[in-house]
């Protein structure tokens, strides 16, 4: 995305809508229905304009309209293109993306990897549908717009704004299915002095196309074998994110298959992560399936990323570089190597 210099004297924030719970309605039996959200979007914008300061101008652009559980690489590409197109206008001060919370963490990562513009992109959503008496979407949208309009948010990349929390994109994951504070961020403690490490967010050199590279996530619980791993390779996966245990360790049968894969298919990039919610995945332990042994076979570690965002990063890198270069670059882009 470009780095156009813009004026923030009269902020103009463009809201890119994608559907999701924030504009969803409730059908008979309490079933939440996403999609066909134009009326709810118009009402949401009317309510927003009624409480915004007169100095902040908002407009909306419909990009997608569905439950985010249906989103994947194709939708990430669509959203990246849409945000880039909006920011081609130097009169825009910032962008807000309204999004379902199910896959918000993947979309936030995809946008952040290519967002080189200093203007902020805030991504928000809701845990309750628009017609719920306690709907949280309006407050979340107001917070996101005010953040995107504020010059203090420049150069921070993509920000997740939900439940009064503001989180940078890398390391974010949905941590609760229903709580208003839906997201948390897995990251190391910040230094007391100096530039916080989180402000160092390198972006990709080229324009990633997430649909160009199939990357699969394989759960590797205790005692699992390599059947799922081999099926993904047979289906054309160019990258694998293996969700292990502890600090990124895999069951022996999976580790054995990974060692064979390193010899037979060096074109397939393998990343090891963990099912543990917080902390860093590292190549620490020896022995069959231990992270250190995996690293000897060229397996990369997820660091502070979890499987969803690691998959996004690996797909992005594989769409812009060959496997040798991906392995060299990996630690530059994942969180705090």
PDB file of C-alpha atoms in Angstrom, residues 20-328:
ATOM      1  CA  UNK A  20     -20.434 -10.294  10.115  1.00  0.00           C
ATOM      2  CA  UNK A  21     -22.219 -10.123  13.447  1.00  0.00           C
ATOM      3  CA  UNK A  22     -21.930  -6.339  13.628  1.00  0.00           C
ATOM      4  CA  UNK A  23     -24.657  -6.061  10.956  1.00  0.00           C
ATOM      5  CA  UNK A  24     -26.336  -9.445  11.531  1.00  0.00           C
ATOM      6  CA  UNK A  25     -29.940  -9.984  12.632  1.00  0.00           C
ATOM      7  CA  UNK A  26     -31.701 -12.556  14.780  1.00  0.00           C
ATOM      8  CA  UNK A  27     -34.144 -15.005  13.220  1.00  0.00           C
ATOM      9  CA  UNK A  28     -36.706 -17.305  14.823  1.00  0.00           C
ATOM     10  CA  UNK A  29     -35.249 -19.510  17.511  1.00  0.00           C
ATOM     11  CA  UNK A  30     -32.439 -17.067  18.231  1.00  0.00           C
ATOM     12  CA  UNK A  31     -30.427 -18.002  15.143  1.00  0.00           C
ATOM     13  CA  UNK A  32     -28.053 -15.204  14.069  1.00  0.00           C
ATOM     14  CA  UNK A  33     -28.135 -14.505  10.332  1.00  0.00           C
ATOM     15  CA  UNK A  34     -25.254 -12.731   8.591  1.00  0.00           C
ATOM     16  CA  UNK A  35     -25.377 -11.446   5.021  1.00  0.00           C
ATOM     17  CA  UNK A  36     -27.859  -9.153   3.234  1.00  0.00           C
ATOM     18  CA  UNK A  37     -26.774  -6.480   5.680  1.00  0.00           C
ATOM     19  CA  UNK A  38     -27.468  -3.284   3.685  1.00  0.00           C
ATOM     20  CA  UNK A  39     -30.332  -2.032   5.891  1.00  0.00           C
ATOM     21  CA  UNK A  40     -28.369  -2.720   9.078  1.00  0.00           C
ATOM     22  CA  UNK A  41     -25.295  -1.013   7.607  1.00  0.00           C
ATOM     23  CA  UNK A  42     -27.272   2.108   6.726  1.00  0.00           C
ATOM     24  CA  UNK A  43     -28.776   2.247  10.227  1.00  0.00           C
ATOM     25  CA  UNK A  44     -25.337   1.722  11.755  1.00  0.00           C
ATOM     26  CA  UNK A  45     -23.876   4.610   9.775  1.00  0.00           C
ATOM     27  CA  UNK A  46     -26.789   6.916  10.647  1.00  0.00           C
ATOM     28  CA  UNK A  47     -26.299   6.171  14.344  1.00  0.00           C
ATOM     29  CA  UNK A  48     -22.555   6.670  14.010  1.00  0.00           C
ATOM     30  CA  UNK A  49     -22.870  10.067  12.342  1.00  0.00           C
ATOM     31  CA  UNK A  50     -25.232  11.190  15.102  1.00  0.00           C
ATOM     32  CA  UNK A  51     -22.543  10.783  17.764  1.00  0.00           C
ATOM     33  CA  UNK A  52     -19.355  11.566  15.853  1.00  0.00           C
ATOM     34  CA  UNK A  53     -17.714  14.990  16.232  1.00  0.00           C
ATOM     35  CA  UNK A  54     -18.629  17.287  13.340  1.00  0.00           C
ATOM     36  CA  UNK A  55     -14.958  17.432  12.379  1.00  0.00           C
ATOM     37  CA  UNK A  56     -14.854  13.725  11.449  1.00  0.00           C
ATOM     38  CA  UNK A  57     -16.359  12.661   8.129  1.00  0.00           C
ATOM     39  CA  UNK A  58     -17.206   9.039   7.353  1.00  0.00           C
ATOM     40  CA  UNK A  59     -18.203   7.204   4.202  1.00  0.00           C
ATOM     41  CA  UNK A  60     -18.746   3.526   3.541  1.00  0.00           C
ATOM     42  CA  UNK A  61     -17.766   1.027   0.896  1.00  0.00           C
ATOM     43  CA  UNK A  62     -19.303  -2.451   0.731  1.00  0.00           C
ATOM     44  CA  UNK A  63     -16.549  -4.981   0.038  1.00  0.00           C
ATOM     45  CA  UNK A  64     -18.000  -8.320   1.173  1.00  0.00           C
ATOM     46  CA  UNK A  65     -21.206  -9.396   2.909  1.00  0.00           C
ATOM     47  CA  UNK A  66     -21.051 -12.707   4.748  1.00  0.00           C
ATOM     48  CA  UNK A  67     -20.247 -14.489   7.975  1.00  0.00           C
ATOM     49  CA  UNK A  68     -16.457 -14.363   8.318  1.00  0.00           C
ATOM     50  CA  UNK A  69     -16.337 -18.116   8.957  1.00  0.00           C
ATOM     51  CA  UNK A  70     -16.725 -18.391   5.168  1.00  0.00           C
ATOM     52  CA  UNK A  71     -13.671 -16.210   4.472  1.00  0.00           C
ATOM     53  CA  UNK A  72     -10.311 -17.518   3.318  1.00  0.00           C
ATOM     54  CA  UNK A  73      -7.375 -16.565   1.064  1.00  0.00           C
ATOM     55  CA  UNK A  74      -9.605 -15.257  -1.740  1.00  0.00           C
ATOM     56  CA  UNK A  75     -11.378 -12.874   0.633  1.00  0.00           C
ATOM     57  CA  UNK A  76      -8.053 -11.703   2.117  1.00  0.00           C
ATOM     58  CA  UNK A  77      -6.946 -10.754  -1.397  1.00  0.00           C
ATOM     59  CA  UNK A  78     -10.209  -8.878  -2.008  1.00  0.00           C
ATOM     60  CA  UNK A  79      -9.870  -6.913   1.223  1.00  0.00           C
ATOM     61  CA  UNK A  80      -6.208  -6.067   0.671  1.00  0.00           C
ATOM     62  CA  UNK A  81      -7.083  -4.722  -2.772  1.00  0.00           C
ATOM     63  CA  UNK A  82     -10.037  -2.741  -1.400  1.00  0.00           C
ATOM     64  CA  UNK A  83      -8.041  -1.083   1.381  1.00  0.00           C
ATOM     65  CA  UNK A  84      -5.224  -0.285  -1.012  1.00  0.00           C
ATOM     66  CA  UNK A  85      -7.703   1.292  -3.406  1.00  0.00           C
ATOM     67  CA  UNK A  86      -9.259   3.417  -0.641  1.00  0.00           C
ATOM     68  CA  UNK A  87      -5.847   4.664   0.472  1.00  0.00           C
ATOM     69  CA  UNK A  88      -4.989   5.702  -3.077  1.00  0.00           C
ATOM     70  CA  UNK A  89      -7.059   8.799  -2.247  1.00  0.00           C
ATOM     71  CA  UNK A  90      -4.786  11.230  -0.363  1.00  0.00           C
ATOM     72  CA  UNK A  91      -7.864  12.825   1.205  1.00  0.00           C
ATOM     73  CA  UNK A  92      -8.534   9.706   3.269  1.00  0.00           C
ATOM     74  CA  UNK A  93      -7.173   9.869   6.824  1.00  0.00           C
ATOM     75  CA  UNK A  94      -7.732   6.244   7.793  1.00  0.00           C
ATOM     76  CA  UNK A  95      -9.702   3.076   7.121  1.00  0.00           C
ATOM     77  CA  UNK A  96     -12.027   1.007   9.289  1.00  0.00           C
ATOM     78  CA  UNK A  97     -12.869  -2.572   8.312  1.00  0.00           C
ATOM     79  CA  UNK A  98     -15.993  -4.082   9.880  1.00  0.00           C
ATOM     80  CA  UNK A  99     -15.572  -7.840  10.045  1.00  0.00           C
ATOM     81  CA  UNK A 100     -16.937 -10.962  11.673  1.00  0.00           C
ATOM     82  CA  UNK A 101     -14.891 -12.029  14.679  1.00  0.00           C
ATOM     83  CA  UNK A 102     -14.493 -15.700  13.665  1.00  0.00           C
ATOM     84  CA  UNK A 103     -11.618 -15.054  11.254  1.00  0.00           C
ATOM     85  CA  UNK A 104     -10.750 -11.468  12.094  1.00  0.00           C
ATOM     86  CA  UNK A 105      -7.268 -12.467  13.297  1.00  0.00           C
ATOM     87  CA  UNK A 106      -6.344 -13.918   9.895  1.00  0.00           C
ATOM     88  CA  UNK A 107      -7.632 -10.904   7.975  1.00  0.00           C
ATOM     89  CA  UNK A 108      -5.839  -8.510  10.329  1.00  0.00           C
ATOM     90  CA  UNK A 109      -2.573 -10.382   9.726  1.00  0.00           C
ATOM     91  CA  UNK A 110      -3.054 -10.401   5.955  1.00  0.00           C
ATOM     92  CA  UNK A 111      -3.673  -6.649   5.891  1.00  0.00           C
ATOM     93  CA  UNK A 112      -0.799  -5.857   8.249  1.00  0.00           C
ATOM     94  CA  UNK A 113       1.769  -7.775   6.209  1.00  0.00           C
ATOM     95  CA  UNK A 114       1.250  -5.517   3.196  1.00  0.00           C
ATOM     96  CA  UNK A 115       0.250  -2.232   4.861  1.00  0.00           C
ATOM     97  CA  UNK A 116       3.123   0.186   4.275  1.00  0.00           C
ATOM     98  CA  UNK A 117       1.026   3.363   4.403  1.00  0.00           C
ATOM     99  CA  UNK A 118       1.377   5.458   7.607  1.00  0.00           C
ATOM    100  CA  UNK A 119      -2.388   5.958   7.795  1.00  0.00           C
ATOM    101  CA  UNK A 120      -4.144   3.638  10.257  1.00  0.00           C
ATOM    102  CA  UNK A 121      -6.343   0.690   9.411  1.00  0.00           C
ATOM    103  CA  UNK A 122      -8.652  -0.310  12.273  1.00  0.00           C
ATOM    104  CA  UNK A 123     -10.547  -3.590  12.088  1.00  0.00           C
ATOM    105  CA  UNK A 124     -13.557  -4.111  14.314  1.00  0.00           C
ATOM    106  CA  UNK A 125     -16.652  -6.245  14.748  1.00  0.00           C
ATOM    107  CA  UNK A 126     -19.151  -7.361  17.353  1.00  0.00           C
ATOM    108  CA  UNK A 127     -20.042 -10.281  19.557  1.00  0.00           C
ATOM    109  CA  UNK A 128     -23.787  -9.505  19.531  1.00  0.00           C
ATOM    110  CA  UNK A 129     -25.979  -8.934  16.449  1.00  0.00           C
ATOM    111  CA  UNK A 130     -27.184  -5.490  15.468  1.00  0.00           C
ATOM    112  CA  UNK A 131     -30.741  -6.075  16.721  1.00  0.00           C
ATOM    113  CA  UNK A 132     -29.671  -7.274  20.180  1.00  0.00           C
ATOM    114  CA  UNK A 133     -30.718  -4.889  22.983  1.00  0.00           C
ATOM    115  CA  UNK A 134     -27.131  -4.843  24.254  1.00  0.00           C
ATOM    116  CA  UNK A 135     -25.447  -4.758  20.839  1.00  0.00           C
ATOM    117  CA  UNK A 136     -21.744  -3.964  21.186  1.00  0.00           C
ATOM    118  CA  UNK A 137     -21.178  -3.123  17.524  1.00  0.00           C
ATOM    119  CA  UNK A 138     -22.042   0.591  17.662  1.00  0.00           C
ATOM    120  CA  UNK A 139     -19.554   1.312  20.464  1.00  0.00           C
ATOM    121  CA  UNK A 140     -16.855  -0.750  18.757  1.00  0.00           C
ATOM    122  CA  UNK A 141     -17.401   1.068  15.460  1.00  0.00           C
ATOM    123  CA  UNK A 142     -17.279   4.476  17.132  1.00  0.00           C
ATOM    124  CA  UNK A 143     -13.990   3.580  18.852  1.00  0.00           C
ATOM    125  CA  UNK A 144     -12.519   2.298  15.582  1.00  0.00           C
ATOM    126  CA  UNK A 145     -13.498   5.415  13.614  1.00  0.00           C
ATOM    127  CA  UNK A 146     -12.149   7.787  16.256  1.00  0.00           C
ATOM    128  CA  UNK A 147      -8.905   5.806  16.332  1.00  0.00           C
ATOM    129  CA  UNK A 148      -8.578   5.825  12.540  1.00  0.00           C
ATOM    130  CA  UNK A 149      -9.199   9.589  12.487  1.00  0.00           C
ATOM    131  CA  UNK A 150      -6.575  10.365  15.138  1.00  0.00           C
ATOM    132  CA  UNK A 151      -3.052  11.262  13.900  1.00  0.00           C
ATOM    133  CA  UNK A 152      -1.589   9.498  16.945  1.00  0.00           C
ATOM    134  CA  UNK A 153      -2.523   6.182  15.295  1.00  0.00           C
ATOM    135  CA  UNK A 154      -0.304   6.725  12.272  1.00  0.00           C
ATOM    136  CA  UNK A 155       2.574   4.301  11.651  1.00  0.00           C
ATOM    137  CA  UNK A 156       1.112   1.616  13.946  1.00  0.00           C
ATOM    138  CA  UNK A 157      -0.138  -0.602  11.143  1.00  0.00           C
ATOM    139  CA  UNK A 158      -3.376  -2.542  11.419  1.00  0.00           C
ATOM    140  CA  UNK A 159      -5.134  -2.242  14.779  1.00  0.00           C
ATOM    141  CA  UNK A 160      -7.822  -4.539  16.181  1.00  0.00           C
ATOM    142  CA  UNK A 161     -10.408  -2.475  18.078  1.00  0.00           C
ATOM    143  CA  UNK A 162     -13.045  -4.357  20.031  1.00  0.00           C
ATOM    144  CA  UNK A 163     -14.429  -4.287  23.576  1.00  0.00           C
ATOM    145  CA  UNK A 164     -12.504  -1.074  24.366  1.00  0.00           C
ATOM    146  CA  UNK A 165      -9.249  -2.923  23.659  1.00  0.00           C
ATOM    147  CA  UNK A 166      -6.786  -1.725  21.000  1.00  0.00           C
ATOM    148  CA  UNK A 167      -4.342  -4.376  19.807  1.00  0.00           C
ATOM    149  CA  UNK A 168      -1.755  -4.491  17.051  1.00  0.00           C
ATOM    150  CA  UNK A 169      -2.475  -7.171  14.488  1.00  0.00           C
ATOM    151  CA  UNK A 170       0.465  -9.544  14.852  1.00  0.00           C
ATOM    152  CA  UNK A 171      -0.069 -12.039  17.625  1.00  0.00           C
ATOM    153  CA  UNK A 172      -3.802 -11.293  17.976  1.00  0.00           C
ATOM    154  CA  UNK A 173      -6.240 -14.161  18.368  1.00  0.00           C
ATOM    155  CA  UNK A 174      -9.828 -14.581  19.422  1.00  0.00           C
ATOM    156  CA  UNK A 175      -9.708 -15.806  22.999  1.00  0.00           C
ATOM    157  CA  UNK A 176     -13.395 -15.934  23.973  1.00  0.00           C
ATOM    158  CA  UNK A 177     -16.456 -16.994  21.973  1.00  0.00           C
ATOM    159  CA  UNK A 178     -18.931 -14.595  23.602  1.00  0.00           C
ATOM    160  CA  UNK A 179     -17.147 -12.096  25.874  1.00  0.00           C
ATOM    161  CA  UNK A 180     -17.233  -8.453  24.789  1.00  0.00           C
ATOM    162  CA  UNK A 181     -13.440  -8.354  25.078  1.00  0.00           C
ATOM    163  CA  UNK A 182     -13.095 -10.997  22.390  1.00  0.00           C
ATOM    164  CA  UNK A 183      -9.408 -10.723  21.503  1.00  0.00           C
ATOM    165  CA  UNK A 184      -6.068 -10.956  23.253  1.00  0.00           C
ATOM    166  CA  UNK A 185      -2.539 -10.583  21.948  1.00  0.00           C
ATOM    167  CA  UNK A 186       0.232 -13.085  22.446  1.00  0.00           C
ATOM    168  CA  UNK A 187       3.462 -11.111  22.664  1.00  0.00           C
ATOM    169  CA  UNK A 188       6.513 -10.771  24.937  1.00  0.00           C
ATOM    170  CA  UNK A 189       6.763  -8.193  27.694  1.00  0.00           C
ATOM    171  CA  UNK A 190       7.685  -4.762  26.375  1.00  0.00           C
ATOM    172  CA  UNK A 191      11.001  -3.125  27.288  1.00  0.00           C
ATOM    173  CA  UNK A 192      10.868  -0.458  29.970  1.00  0.00           C
ATOM    174  CA  UNK A 193      12.840   2.003  27.875  1.00  0.00           C
ATOM    175  CA  UNK A 194      13.448   2.540  24.182  1.00  0.00           C
ATOM    176  CA  UNK A 195      11.315   1.703  21.167  1.00  0.00           C
ATOM    177  CA  UNK A 196       8.771  -1.045  21.897  1.00  0.00           C
ATOM    178  CA  UNK A 197       9.573  -4.103  19.818  1.00  0.00           C
ATOM    179  CA  UNK A 198       5.980  -4.213  18.577  1.00  0.00           C
ATOM    180  CA  UNK A 199       6.481  -1.005  16.616  1.00  0.00           C
ATOM    181  CA  UNK A 200       8.953  -2.854  14.417  1.00  0.00           C
ATOM    182  CA  UNK A 201       6.549  -4.496  11.972  1.00  0.00           C
ATOM    183  CA  UNK A 202       8.323  -5.272   8.691  1.00  0.00           C
ATOM    184  CA  UNK A 203       6.066  -5.533   5.686  1.00  0.00           C
ATOM    185  CA  UNK A 204       6.432  -7.766   2.655  1.00  0.00           C
ATOM    186  CA  UNK A 205       8.586  -6.540  -0.194  1.00  0.00           C
ATOM    187  CA  UNK A 206       6.079  -7.509  -2.857  1.00  0.00           C
ATOM    188  CA  UNK A 207       2.305  -7.788  -3.142  1.00  0.00           C
ATOM    189  CA  UNK A 208       1.253 -11.135  -1.727  1.00  0.00           C
ATOM    190  CA  UNK A 209      -1.546 -13.075  -3.375  1.00  0.00           C
ATOM    191  CA  UNK A 210      -2.848 -15.396  -0.709  1.00  0.00           C
ATOM    192  CA  UNK A 211      -4.636 -17.628  -3.194  1.00  0.00           C
ATOM    193  CA  UNK A 212      -1.347 -18.405  -4.945  1.00  0.00           C
ATOM    194  CA  UNK A 213      -0.066 -20.825  -2.313  1.00  0.00           C
ATOM    195  CA  UNK A 214      -2.000 -23.521  -0.486  1.00  0.00           C
ATOM    196  CA  UNK A 215      -0.993 -23.756   3.170  1.00  0.00           C
ATOM    197  CA  UNK A 216      -2.707 -26.201   5.521  1.00  0.00           C
ATOM    198  CA  UNK A 217      -2.860 -26.348   9.311  1.00  0.00           C
ATOM    199  CA  UNK A 218      -2.585 -29.840  10.799  1.00  0.00           C
ATOM    200  CA  UNK A 219      -3.429 -30.522  14.432  1.00  0.00           C
ATOM    201  CA  UNK A 220      -0.873 -32.924  15.935  1.00  0.00           C
ATOM    202  CA  UNK A 221      -2.238 -34.056  19.309  1.00  0.00           C
ATOM    203  CA  UNK A 222      -0.397 -36.655  21.428  1.00  0.00           C
ATOM    204  CA  UNK A 223      -0.136 -40.018  19.687  1.00  0.00           C
ATOM    205  CA  UNK A 224      -1.178 -38.768  16.256  1.00  0.00           C
ATOM    206  CA  UNK A 225       0.278 -40.159  13.056  1.00  0.00           C
ATOM    207  CA  UNK A 226       1.136 -38.606   9.689  1.00  0.00           C
ATOM    208  CA  UNK A 227      -2.031 -39.486   7.759  1.00  0.00           C
ATOM    209  CA  UNK A 228      -3.402 -35.922   7.756  1.00  0.00           C
ATOM    210  CA  UNK A 229       0.007 -34.448   6.934  1.00  0.00           C
ATOM    211  CA  UNK A 230       0.438 -36.713   3.923  1.00  0.00           C
ATOM    212  CA  UNK A 231      -3.110 -36.020   2.739  1.00  0.00           C
ATOM    213  CA  UNK A 232      -2.399 -32.288   2.714  1.00  0.00           C
ATOM    214  CA  UNK A 233       0.758 -32.803   0.674  1.00  0.00           C
ATOM    215  CA  UNK A 234      -1.160 -35.000  -1.776  1.00  0.00           C
ATOM    216  CA  UNK A 235      -3.766 -32.238  -2.100  1.00  0.00           C
ATOM    217  CA  UNK A 236      -1.093 -29.772  -3.205  1.00  0.00           C
ATOM    218  CA  UNK A 237      -0.045 -27.962  -0.039  1.00  0.00           C
ATOM    219  CA  UNK A 238       3.122 -25.924  -0.492  1.00  0.00           C
ATOM    220  CA  UNK A 239       3.338 -25.194   3.204  1.00  0.00           C
ATOM    221  CA  UNK A 240       2.275 -26.842   6.455  1.00  0.00           C
ATOM    222  CA  UNK A 241       1.679 -25.377   9.887  1.00  0.00           C
ATOM    223  CA  UNK A 242       1.826 -28.242  12.396  1.00  0.00           C
ATOM    224  CA  UNK A 243       0.123 -27.487  15.688  1.00  0.00           C
ATOM    225  CA  UNK A 244       2.016 -29.437  18.322  1.00  0.00           C
ATOM    226  CA  UNK A 245       2.331 -29.222  22.082  1.00  0.00           C
ATOM    227  CA  UNK A 246       4.558 -27.435  24.577  1.00  0.00           C
ATOM    228  CA  UNK A 247       6.995 -25.076  22.899  1.00  0.00           C
ATOM    229  CA  UNK A 248       6.343 -26.581  19.463  1.00  0.00           C
ATOM    230  CA  UNK A 249       7.048 -30.308  19.783  1.00  0.00           C
ATOM    231  CA  UNK A 250       5.469 -33.032  17.634  1.00  0.00           C
ATOM    232  CA  UNK A 251       4.500 -36.692  18.183  1.00  0.00           C
ATOM    233  CA  UNK A 252       7.174 -39.176  17.034  1.00  0.00           C
ATOM    234  CA  UNK A 253       5.273 -40.485  13.989  1.00  0.00           C
ATOM    235  CA  UNK A 254       4.641 -36.960  12.742  1.00  0.00           C
ATOM    236  CA  UNK A 255       8.277 -36.012  13.342  1.00  0.00           C
ATOM    237  CA  UNK A 256       9.404 -39.080  11.384  1.00  0.00           C
ATOM    238  CA  UNK A 257       7.247 -38.050   8.429  1.00  0.00           C
ATOM    239  CA  UNK A 258       8.603 -34.489   8.614  1.00  0.00           C
ATOM    240  CA  UNK A 259      12.171 -35.812   8.422  1.00  0.00           C
ATOM    241  CA  UNK A 260      11.250 -37.836   5.333  1.00  0.00           C
ATOM    242  CA  UNK A 261       9.515 -34.839   3.823  1.00  0.00           C
ATOM    243  CA  UNK A 262      12.648 -32.731   4.224  1.00  0.00           C
ATOM    244  CA  UNK A 263      14.478 -35.163   1.927  1.00  0.00           C
ATOM    245  CA  UNK A 264      11.681 -36.035  -0.502  1.00  0.00           C
ATOM    246  CA  UNK A 265       9.958 -32.633  -0.803  1.00  0.00           C
ATOM    247  CA  UNK A 266      12.273 -29.753   0.139  1.00  0.00           C
ATOM    248  CA  UNK A 267       9.887 -27.500  -1.802  1.00  0.00           C
ATOM    249  CA  UNK A 268       7.330 -27.848   1.003  1.00  0.00           C
ATOM    250  CA  UNK A 269       7.931 -25.443   3.893  1.00  0.00           C
ATOM    251  CA  UNK A 270       7.007 -26.762   7.343  1.00  0.00           C
ATOM    252  CA  UNK A 271       6.351 -24.601  10.405  1.00  0.00           C
ATOM    253  CA  UNK A 272       5.867 -25.950  13.930  1.00  0.00           C
ATOM    254  CA  UNK A 273       3.590 -24.211  16.412  1.00  0.00           C
ATOM    255  CA  UNK A 274       1.804 -25.065  19.611  1.00  0.00           C
ATOM    256  CA  UNK A 275      -1.686 -25.551  20.977  1.00  0.00           C
ATOM    257  CA  UNK A 276      -0.677 -23.604  24.097  1.00  0.00           C
ATOM    258  CA  UNK A 277      -2.542 -20.254  24.077  1.00  0.00           C
ATOM    259  CA  UNK A 278       0.277 -18.000  25.289  1.00  0.00           C
ATOM    260  CA  UNK A 279       4.055 -17.879  25.023  1.00  0.00           C
ATOM    261  CA  UNK A 280       6.658 -18.537  22.346  1.00  0.00           C
ATOM    262  CA  UNK A 281       7.122 -21.648  20.241  1.00  0.00           C
ATOM    263  CA  UNK A 282      10.865 -22.338  20.048  1.00  0.00           C
ATOM    264  CA  UNK A 283      13.280 -25.020  18.869  1.00  0.00           C
ATOM    265  CA  UNK A 284      14.312 -25.962  22.412  1.00  0.00           C
ATOM    266  CA  UNK A 285      13.926 -29.678  23.114  1.00  0.00           C
ATOM    267  CA  UNK A 286      15.964 -32.592  21.769  1.00  0.00           C
ATOM    268  CA  UNK A 287      14.717 -36.091  21.069  1.00  0.00           C
ATOM    269  CA  UNK A 288      12.120 -37.410  18.581  1.00  0.00           C
ATOM    270  CA  UNK A 289       9.684 -34.635  17.800  1.00  0.00           C
ATOM    271  CA  UNK A 290      11.535 -32.063  19.881  1.00  0.00           C
ATOM    272  CA  UNK A 291      11.854 -28.583  18.438  1.00  0.00           C
ATOM    273  CA  UNK A 292      15.628 -28.773  18.171  1.00  0.00           C
ATOM    274  CA  UNK A 293      15.472 -31.976  16.135  1.00  0.00           C
ATOM    275  CA  UNK A 294      12.757 -30.498  13.920  1.00  0.00           C
ATOM    276  CA  UNK A 295      14.899 -27.421  13.273  1.00  0.00           C
ATOM    277  CA  UNK A 296      17.709 -29.696  12.100  1.00  0.00           C
ATOM    278  CA  UNK A 297      15.335 -30.843   9.350  1.00  0.00           C
ATOM    279  CA  UNK A 298      14.562 -27.278   8.308  1.00  0.00           C
ATOM    280  CA  UNK A 299      11.324 -26.878  10.275  1.00  0.00           C
ATOM    281  CA  UNK A 300      10.585 -23.274  11.255  1.00  0.00           C
ATOM    282  CA  UNK A 301       9.073 -22.111  14.558  1.00  0.00           C
ATOM    283  CA  UNK A 302       5.915 -20.012  14.874  1.00  0.00           C
ATOM    284  CA  UNK A 303       7.332 -17.859  17.653  1.00  0.00           C
ATOM    285  CA  UNK A 304       4.482 -15.862  19.204  1.00  0.00           C
ATOM    286  CA  UNK A 305       2.138 -16.446  16.274  1.00  0.00           C
ATOM    287  CA  UNK A 306      -0.456 -19.157  16.523  1.00  0.00           C
ATOM    288  CA  UNK A 307      -1.527 -21.418  13.697  1.00  0.00           C
ATOM    289  CA  UNK A 308      -4.064 -19.118  12.013  1.00  0.00           C
ATOM    290  CA  UNK A 309      -1.734 -16.158  11.600  1.00  0.00           C
ATOM    291  CA  UNK A 310       1.268 -18.386  10.889  1.00  0.00           C
ATOM    292  CA  UNK A 311      -0.699 -19.862   7.992  1.00  0.00           C
ATOM    293  CA  UNK A 312      -1.391 -16.371   6.618  1.00  0.00           C
ATOM    294  CA  UNK A 313       2.279 -15.403   6.855  1.00  0.00           C
ATOM    295  CA  UNK A 314       3.504 -18.614   5.243  1.00  0.00           C
ATOM    296  CA  UNK A 315       1.036 -18.278   2.357  1.00  0.00           C
ATOM    297  CA  UNK A 316       2.111 -14.668   1.838  1.00  0.00           C
ATOM    298  CA  UNK A 317       5.789 -15.540   1.757  1.00  0.00           C
ATOM    299  CA  UNK A 318       5.298 -18.529  -0.537  1.00  0.00           C
ATOM    300  CA  UNK A 319       3.403 -16.314  -2.971  1.00  0.00           C
ATOM    301  CA  UNK A 320       6.354 -13.913  -3.233  1.00  0.00           C
ATOM    302  CA  UNK A 321       9.473 -16.086  -2.776  1.00  0.00           C
ATOM    303  CA  UNK A 322      10.859 -19.576  -3.371  1.00  0.00           C
ATOM    304  CA  UNK A 323      11.086 -22.043  -0.433  1.00  0.00           C
ATOM    305  CA  UNK A 324      14.777 -21.337   0.220  1.00  0.00           C
ATOM    306  CA  UNK A 325      14.085 -17.614   0.463  1.00  0.00           C
ATOM    307  CA  UNK A 326      10.993 -18.217   2.608  1.00  0.00           C
ATOM    308  CA  UNK A 327      13.074 -20.106   5.162  1.00  0.00           C
ATOM    309  CA  UNK A 328      15.619 -17.304   5.178  1.00  0.00           C
TER     310      UNK A 328
END
